[in-house]
mmCIF file with all atom_site columns, C-alpha atoms in Angstrom:
data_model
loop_
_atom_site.group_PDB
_atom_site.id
_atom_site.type_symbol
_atom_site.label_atom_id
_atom_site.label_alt_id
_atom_site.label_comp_id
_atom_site.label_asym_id
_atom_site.label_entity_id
_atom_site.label_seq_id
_atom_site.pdbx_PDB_ins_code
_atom_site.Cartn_x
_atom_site.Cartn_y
_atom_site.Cartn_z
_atom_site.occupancy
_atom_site.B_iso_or_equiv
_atom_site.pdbx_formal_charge
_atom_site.auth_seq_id
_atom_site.auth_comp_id
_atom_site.auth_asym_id
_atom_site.auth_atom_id
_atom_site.pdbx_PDB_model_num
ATOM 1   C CA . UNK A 1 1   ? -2.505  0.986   -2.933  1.00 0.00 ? 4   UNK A CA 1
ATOM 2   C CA . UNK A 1 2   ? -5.234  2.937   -1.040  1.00 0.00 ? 5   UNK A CA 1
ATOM 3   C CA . UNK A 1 3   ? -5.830  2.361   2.458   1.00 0.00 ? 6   UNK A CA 1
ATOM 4   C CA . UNK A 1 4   ? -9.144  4.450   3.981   1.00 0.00 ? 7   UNK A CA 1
ATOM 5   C CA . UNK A 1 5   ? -7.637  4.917   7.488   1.00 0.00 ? 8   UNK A CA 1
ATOM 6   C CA . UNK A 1 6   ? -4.480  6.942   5.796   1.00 0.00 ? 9   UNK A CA 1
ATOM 7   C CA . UNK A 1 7   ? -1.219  7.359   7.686   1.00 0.00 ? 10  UNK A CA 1
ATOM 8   C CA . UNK A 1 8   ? -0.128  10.406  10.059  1.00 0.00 ? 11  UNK A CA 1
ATOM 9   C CA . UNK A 1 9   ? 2.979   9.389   10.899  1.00 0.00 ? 12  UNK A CA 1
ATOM 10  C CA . UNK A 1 10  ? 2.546   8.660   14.899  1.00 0.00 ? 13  UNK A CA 1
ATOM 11  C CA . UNK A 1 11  ? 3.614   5.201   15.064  1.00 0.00 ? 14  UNK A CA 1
ATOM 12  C CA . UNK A 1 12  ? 1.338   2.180   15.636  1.00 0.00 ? 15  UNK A CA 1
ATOM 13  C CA . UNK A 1 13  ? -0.993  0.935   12.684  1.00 0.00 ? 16  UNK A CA 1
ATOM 14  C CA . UNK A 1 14  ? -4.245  2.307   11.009  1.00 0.00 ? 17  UNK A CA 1
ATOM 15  C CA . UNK A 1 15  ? -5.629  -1.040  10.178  1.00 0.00 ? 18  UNK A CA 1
ATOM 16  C CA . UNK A 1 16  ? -8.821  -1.161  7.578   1.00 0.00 ? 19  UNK A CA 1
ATOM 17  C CA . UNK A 1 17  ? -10.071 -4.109  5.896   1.00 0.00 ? 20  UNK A CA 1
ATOM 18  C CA . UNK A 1 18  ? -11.091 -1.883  3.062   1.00 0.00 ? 21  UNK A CA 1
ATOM 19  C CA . UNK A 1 19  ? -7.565  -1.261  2.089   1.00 0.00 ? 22  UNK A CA 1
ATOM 20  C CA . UNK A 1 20  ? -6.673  -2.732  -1.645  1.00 0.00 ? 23  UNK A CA 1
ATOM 21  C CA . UNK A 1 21  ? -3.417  -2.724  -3.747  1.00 0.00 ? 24  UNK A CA 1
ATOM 22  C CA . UNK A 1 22  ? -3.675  -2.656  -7.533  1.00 0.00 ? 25  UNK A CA 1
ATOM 23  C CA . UNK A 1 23  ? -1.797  -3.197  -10.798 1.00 0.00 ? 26  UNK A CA 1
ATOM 24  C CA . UNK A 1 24  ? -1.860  -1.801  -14.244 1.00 0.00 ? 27  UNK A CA 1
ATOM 25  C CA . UNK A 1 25  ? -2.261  -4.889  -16.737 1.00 0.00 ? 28  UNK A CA 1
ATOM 26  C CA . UNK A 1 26  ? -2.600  -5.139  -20.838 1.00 0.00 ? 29  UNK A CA 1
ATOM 27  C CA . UNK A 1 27  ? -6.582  -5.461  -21.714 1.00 0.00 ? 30  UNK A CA 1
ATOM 28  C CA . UNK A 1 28  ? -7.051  -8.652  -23.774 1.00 0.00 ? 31  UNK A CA 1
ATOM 29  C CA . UNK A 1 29  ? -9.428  -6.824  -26.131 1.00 0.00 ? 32  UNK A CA 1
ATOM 30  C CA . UNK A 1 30  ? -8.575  -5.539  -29.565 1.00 0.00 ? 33  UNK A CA 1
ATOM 31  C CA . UNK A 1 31  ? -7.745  -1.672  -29.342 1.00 0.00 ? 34  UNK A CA 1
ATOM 32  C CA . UNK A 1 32  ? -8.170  -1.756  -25.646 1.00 0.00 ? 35  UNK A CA 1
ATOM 33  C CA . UNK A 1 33  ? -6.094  0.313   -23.325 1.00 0.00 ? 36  UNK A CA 1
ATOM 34  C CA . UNK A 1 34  ? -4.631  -0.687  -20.219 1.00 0.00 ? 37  UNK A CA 1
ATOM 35  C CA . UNK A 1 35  ? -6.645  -1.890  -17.073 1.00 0.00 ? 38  UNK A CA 1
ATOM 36  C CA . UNK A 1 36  ? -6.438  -1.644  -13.669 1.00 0.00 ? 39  UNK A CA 1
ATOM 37  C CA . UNK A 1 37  ? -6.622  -4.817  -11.457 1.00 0.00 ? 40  UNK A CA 1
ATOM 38  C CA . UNK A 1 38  ? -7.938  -4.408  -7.722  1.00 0.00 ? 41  UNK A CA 1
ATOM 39  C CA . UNK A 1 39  ? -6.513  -6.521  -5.547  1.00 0.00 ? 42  UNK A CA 1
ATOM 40  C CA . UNK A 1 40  ? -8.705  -6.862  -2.185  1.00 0.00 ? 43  UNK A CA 1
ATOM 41  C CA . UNK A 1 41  ? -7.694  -7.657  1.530   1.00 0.00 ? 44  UNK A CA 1
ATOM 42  C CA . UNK A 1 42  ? -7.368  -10.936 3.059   1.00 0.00 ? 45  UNK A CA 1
ATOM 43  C CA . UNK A 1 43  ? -6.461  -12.960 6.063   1.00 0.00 ? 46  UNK A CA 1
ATOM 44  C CA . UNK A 1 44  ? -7.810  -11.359 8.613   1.00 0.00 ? 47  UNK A CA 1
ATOM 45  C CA . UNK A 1 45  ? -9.011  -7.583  9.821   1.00 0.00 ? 48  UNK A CA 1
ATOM 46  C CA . UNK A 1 46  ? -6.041  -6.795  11.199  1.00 0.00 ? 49  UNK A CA 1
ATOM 47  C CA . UNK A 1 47  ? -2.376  -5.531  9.297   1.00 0.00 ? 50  UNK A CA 1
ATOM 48  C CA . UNK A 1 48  ? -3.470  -3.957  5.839   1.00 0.00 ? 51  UNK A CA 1
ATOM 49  C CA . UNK A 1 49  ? -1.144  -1.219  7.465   1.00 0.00 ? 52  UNK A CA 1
ATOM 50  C CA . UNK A 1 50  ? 1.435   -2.795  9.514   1.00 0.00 ? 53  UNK A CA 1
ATOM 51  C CA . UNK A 1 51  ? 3.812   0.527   9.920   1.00 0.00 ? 54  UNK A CA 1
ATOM 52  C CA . UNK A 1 52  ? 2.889   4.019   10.520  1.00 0.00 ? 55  UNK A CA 1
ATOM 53  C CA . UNK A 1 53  ? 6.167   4.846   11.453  1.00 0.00 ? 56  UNK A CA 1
ATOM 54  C CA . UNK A 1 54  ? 6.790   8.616   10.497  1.00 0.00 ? 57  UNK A CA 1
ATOM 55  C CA . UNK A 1 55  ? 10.482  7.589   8.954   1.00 0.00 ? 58  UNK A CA 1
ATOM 56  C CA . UNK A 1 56  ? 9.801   3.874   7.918   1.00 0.00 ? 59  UNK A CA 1
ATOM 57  C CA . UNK A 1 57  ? 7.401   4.282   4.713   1.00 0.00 ? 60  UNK A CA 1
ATOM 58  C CA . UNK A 1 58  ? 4.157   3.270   3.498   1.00 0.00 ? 61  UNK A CA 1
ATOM 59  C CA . UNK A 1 59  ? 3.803   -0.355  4.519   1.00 0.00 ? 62  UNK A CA 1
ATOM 60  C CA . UNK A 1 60  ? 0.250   -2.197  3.037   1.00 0.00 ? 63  UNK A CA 1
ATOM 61  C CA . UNK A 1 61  ? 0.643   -5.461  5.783   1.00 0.00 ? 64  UNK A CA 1
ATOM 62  C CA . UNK A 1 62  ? 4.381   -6.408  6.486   1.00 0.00 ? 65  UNK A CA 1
ATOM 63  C CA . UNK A 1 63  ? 4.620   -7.924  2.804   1.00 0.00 ? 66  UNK A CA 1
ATOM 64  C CA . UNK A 1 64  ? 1.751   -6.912  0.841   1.00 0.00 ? 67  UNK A CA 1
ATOM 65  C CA . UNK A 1 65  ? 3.430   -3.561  -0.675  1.00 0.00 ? 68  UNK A CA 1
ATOM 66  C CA . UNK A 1 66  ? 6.592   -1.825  1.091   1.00 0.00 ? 69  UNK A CA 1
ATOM 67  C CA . UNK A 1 67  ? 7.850   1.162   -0.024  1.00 0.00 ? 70  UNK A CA 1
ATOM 68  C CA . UNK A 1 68  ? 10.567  2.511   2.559   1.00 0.00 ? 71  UNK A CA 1
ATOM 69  C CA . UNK A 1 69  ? 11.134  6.301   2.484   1.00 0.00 ? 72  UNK A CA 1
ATOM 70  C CA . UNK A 1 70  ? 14.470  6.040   4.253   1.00 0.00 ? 73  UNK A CA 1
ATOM 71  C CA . UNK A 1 71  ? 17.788  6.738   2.986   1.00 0.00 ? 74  UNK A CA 1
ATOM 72  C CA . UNK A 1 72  ? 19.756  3.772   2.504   1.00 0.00 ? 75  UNK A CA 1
ATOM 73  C CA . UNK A 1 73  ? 20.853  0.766   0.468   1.00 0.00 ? 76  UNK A CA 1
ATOM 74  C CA . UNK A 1 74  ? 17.333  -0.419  -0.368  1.00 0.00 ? 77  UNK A CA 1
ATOM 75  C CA . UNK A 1 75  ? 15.970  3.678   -0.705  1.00 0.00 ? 78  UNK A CA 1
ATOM 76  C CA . UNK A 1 76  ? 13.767  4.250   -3.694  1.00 0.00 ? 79  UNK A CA 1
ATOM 77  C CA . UNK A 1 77  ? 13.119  0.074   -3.717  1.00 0.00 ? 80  UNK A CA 1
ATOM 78  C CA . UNK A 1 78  ? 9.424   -1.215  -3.386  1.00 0.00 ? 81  UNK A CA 1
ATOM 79  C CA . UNK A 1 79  ? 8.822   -4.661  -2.796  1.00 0.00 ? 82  UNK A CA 1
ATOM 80  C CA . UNK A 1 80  ? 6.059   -6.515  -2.899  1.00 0.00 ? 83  UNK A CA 1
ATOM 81  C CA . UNK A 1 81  ? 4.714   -10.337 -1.809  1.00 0.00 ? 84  UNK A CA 1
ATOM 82  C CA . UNK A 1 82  ? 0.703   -11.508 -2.744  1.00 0.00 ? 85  UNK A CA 1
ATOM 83  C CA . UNK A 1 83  ? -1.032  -13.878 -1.037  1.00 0.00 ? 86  UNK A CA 1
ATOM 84  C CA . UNK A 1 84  ? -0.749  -13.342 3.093   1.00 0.00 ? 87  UNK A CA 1
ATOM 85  C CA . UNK A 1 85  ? -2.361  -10.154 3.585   1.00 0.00 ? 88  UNK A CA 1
ATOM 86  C CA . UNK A 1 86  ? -4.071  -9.433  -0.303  1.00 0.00 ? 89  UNK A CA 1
ATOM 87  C CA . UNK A 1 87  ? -5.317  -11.685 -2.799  1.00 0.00 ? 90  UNK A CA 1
ATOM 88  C CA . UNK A 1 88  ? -3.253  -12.541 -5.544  1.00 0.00 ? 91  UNK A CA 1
ATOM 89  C CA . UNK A 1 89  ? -6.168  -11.746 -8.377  1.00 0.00 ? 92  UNK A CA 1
ATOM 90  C CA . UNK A 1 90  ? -7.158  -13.061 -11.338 1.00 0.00 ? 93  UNK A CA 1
ATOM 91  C CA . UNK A 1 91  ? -3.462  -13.575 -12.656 1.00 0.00 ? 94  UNK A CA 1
ATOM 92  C CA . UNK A 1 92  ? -2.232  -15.367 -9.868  1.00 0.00 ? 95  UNK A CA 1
ATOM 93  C CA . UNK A 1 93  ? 0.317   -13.136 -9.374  1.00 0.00 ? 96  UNK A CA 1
ATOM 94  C CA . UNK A 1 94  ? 3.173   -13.787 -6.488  1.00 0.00 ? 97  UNK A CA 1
ATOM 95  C CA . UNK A 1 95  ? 3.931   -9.784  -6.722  1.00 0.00 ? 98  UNK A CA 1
ATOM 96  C CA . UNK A 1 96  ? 2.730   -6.945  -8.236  1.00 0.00 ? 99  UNK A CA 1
ATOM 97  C CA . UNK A 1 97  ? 6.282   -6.308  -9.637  1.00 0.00 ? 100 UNK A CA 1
ATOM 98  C CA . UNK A 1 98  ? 8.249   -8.517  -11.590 1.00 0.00 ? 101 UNK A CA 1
ATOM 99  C CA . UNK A 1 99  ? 10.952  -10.178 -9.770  1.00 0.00 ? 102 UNK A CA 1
ATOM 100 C CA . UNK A 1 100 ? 9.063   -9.220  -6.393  1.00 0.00 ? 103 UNK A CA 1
ATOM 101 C CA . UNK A 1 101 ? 10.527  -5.490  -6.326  1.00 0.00 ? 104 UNK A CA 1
ATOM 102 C CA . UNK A 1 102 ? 10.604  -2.367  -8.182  1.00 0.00 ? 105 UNK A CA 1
ATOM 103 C CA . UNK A 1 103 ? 13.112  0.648   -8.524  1.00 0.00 ? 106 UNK A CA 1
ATOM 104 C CA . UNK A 1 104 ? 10.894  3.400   -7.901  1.00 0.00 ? 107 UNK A CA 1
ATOM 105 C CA . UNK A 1 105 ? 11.353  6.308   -10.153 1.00 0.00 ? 108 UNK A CA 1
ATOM 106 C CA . UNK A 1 106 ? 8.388   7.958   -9.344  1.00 0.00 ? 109 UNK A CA 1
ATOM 107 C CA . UNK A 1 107 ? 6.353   8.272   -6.005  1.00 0.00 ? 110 UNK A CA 1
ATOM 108 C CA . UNK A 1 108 ? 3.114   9.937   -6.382  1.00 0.00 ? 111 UNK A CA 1
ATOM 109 C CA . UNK A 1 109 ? 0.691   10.028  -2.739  1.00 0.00 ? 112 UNK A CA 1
ATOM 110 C CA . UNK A 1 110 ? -2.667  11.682  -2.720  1.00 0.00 ? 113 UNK A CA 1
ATOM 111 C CA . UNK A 1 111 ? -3.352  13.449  0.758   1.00 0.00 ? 114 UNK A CA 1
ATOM 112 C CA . UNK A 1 112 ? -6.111  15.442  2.200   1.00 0.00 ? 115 UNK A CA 1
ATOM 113 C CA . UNK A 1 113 ? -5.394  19.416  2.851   1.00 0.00 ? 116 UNK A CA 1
ATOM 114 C CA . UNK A 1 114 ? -7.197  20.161  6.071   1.00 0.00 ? 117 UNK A CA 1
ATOM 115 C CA . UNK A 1 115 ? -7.585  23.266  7.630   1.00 0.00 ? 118 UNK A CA 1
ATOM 116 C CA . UNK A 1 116 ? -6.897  24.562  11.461  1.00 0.00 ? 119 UNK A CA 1
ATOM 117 C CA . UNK A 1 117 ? -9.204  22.609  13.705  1.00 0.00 ? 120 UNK A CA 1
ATOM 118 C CA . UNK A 1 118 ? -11.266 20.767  10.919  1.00 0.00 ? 121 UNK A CA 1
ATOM 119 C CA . UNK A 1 119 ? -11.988 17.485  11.809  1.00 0.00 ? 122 UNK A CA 1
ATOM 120 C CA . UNK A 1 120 ? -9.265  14.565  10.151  1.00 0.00 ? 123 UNK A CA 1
ATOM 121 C CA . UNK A 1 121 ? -11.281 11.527  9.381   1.00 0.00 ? 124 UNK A CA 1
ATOM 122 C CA . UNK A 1 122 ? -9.797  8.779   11.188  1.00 0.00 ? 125 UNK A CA 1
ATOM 123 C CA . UNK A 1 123 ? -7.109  10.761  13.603  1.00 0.00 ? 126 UNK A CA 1
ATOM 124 C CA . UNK A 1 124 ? -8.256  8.748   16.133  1.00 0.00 ? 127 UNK A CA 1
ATOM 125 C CA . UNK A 1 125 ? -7.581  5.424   14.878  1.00 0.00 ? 128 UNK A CA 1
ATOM 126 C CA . UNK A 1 126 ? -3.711  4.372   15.178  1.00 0.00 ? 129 UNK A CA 1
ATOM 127 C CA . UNK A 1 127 ? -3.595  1.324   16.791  1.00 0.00 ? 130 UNK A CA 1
ATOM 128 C CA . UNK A 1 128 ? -0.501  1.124   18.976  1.00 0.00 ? 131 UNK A CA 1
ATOM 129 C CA . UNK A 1 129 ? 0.885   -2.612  18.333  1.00 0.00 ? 132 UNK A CA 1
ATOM 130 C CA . UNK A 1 130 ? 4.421   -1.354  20.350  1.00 0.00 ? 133 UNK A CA 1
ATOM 131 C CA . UNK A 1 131 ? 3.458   -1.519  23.772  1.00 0.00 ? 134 UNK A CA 1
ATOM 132 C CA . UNK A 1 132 ? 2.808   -4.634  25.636  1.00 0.00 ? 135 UNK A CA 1
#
């Protein structure tokens, strides 16, 4: 999944409706390799990061793709439910995984490396959906 606001870890929610998810599927063409499927936001603006808890996981909306980074019974267990919070695609998928969840035996996260006092796109933007 990619979401453009990131996560930092301070609690709250960095929201974007330019988040996605996506999922590796066979190409129907002769000789052709795999192919990735984008799968775009819906229902709403809000929630295409519900959590930006610094010891809950990555969280794309409270469904979409969860992937908790906790130890536990369900550690190193991503789930995953289509439809709410992004579109199901083109295969009319219910999950990206089979079954609705995934042992994970890999976990690879691109980050940004900034230095002391540059700017961090977005730093700013945690909404704080705890208070209230």
């Amino acid at each position: 999944g990619y979401n453009p606001k990131g996560w930092a870890g301070l609690g709250g929610a960095r929201p974007s409706v330019a988040a996605f998810l996506f999922y590796q599927k066979q190409s129907a063409a002769e000789g052709g390799g795999d192919e990735w499927q984008k799968l775009v936001k819906v229902g709403g603006g809000g929630l295409a990061c519900a959590s930006d808890n610094p010891d809950g996981g990555i969280y794309f909306g409270p469904d979409g793709l969860i992937i908790p980074l906790r130890a536990g019974e369900r550690a190193r267990v991503a789930q995953s439910k289509l439809g709410p919070y992004f579109e199901r695609g083109p295969d009319d998928l219910s999950s990206i995984f089979a079954g609705g969840a995934a042992r994970l035996q890999d976990l690879k996260v691109v980050v940004g490396i900034y230095g002391d006092g540059e700017d961090i796109p977005y730093s700013g933007g945690v909404m704080d959906m705890t208070s209230g």
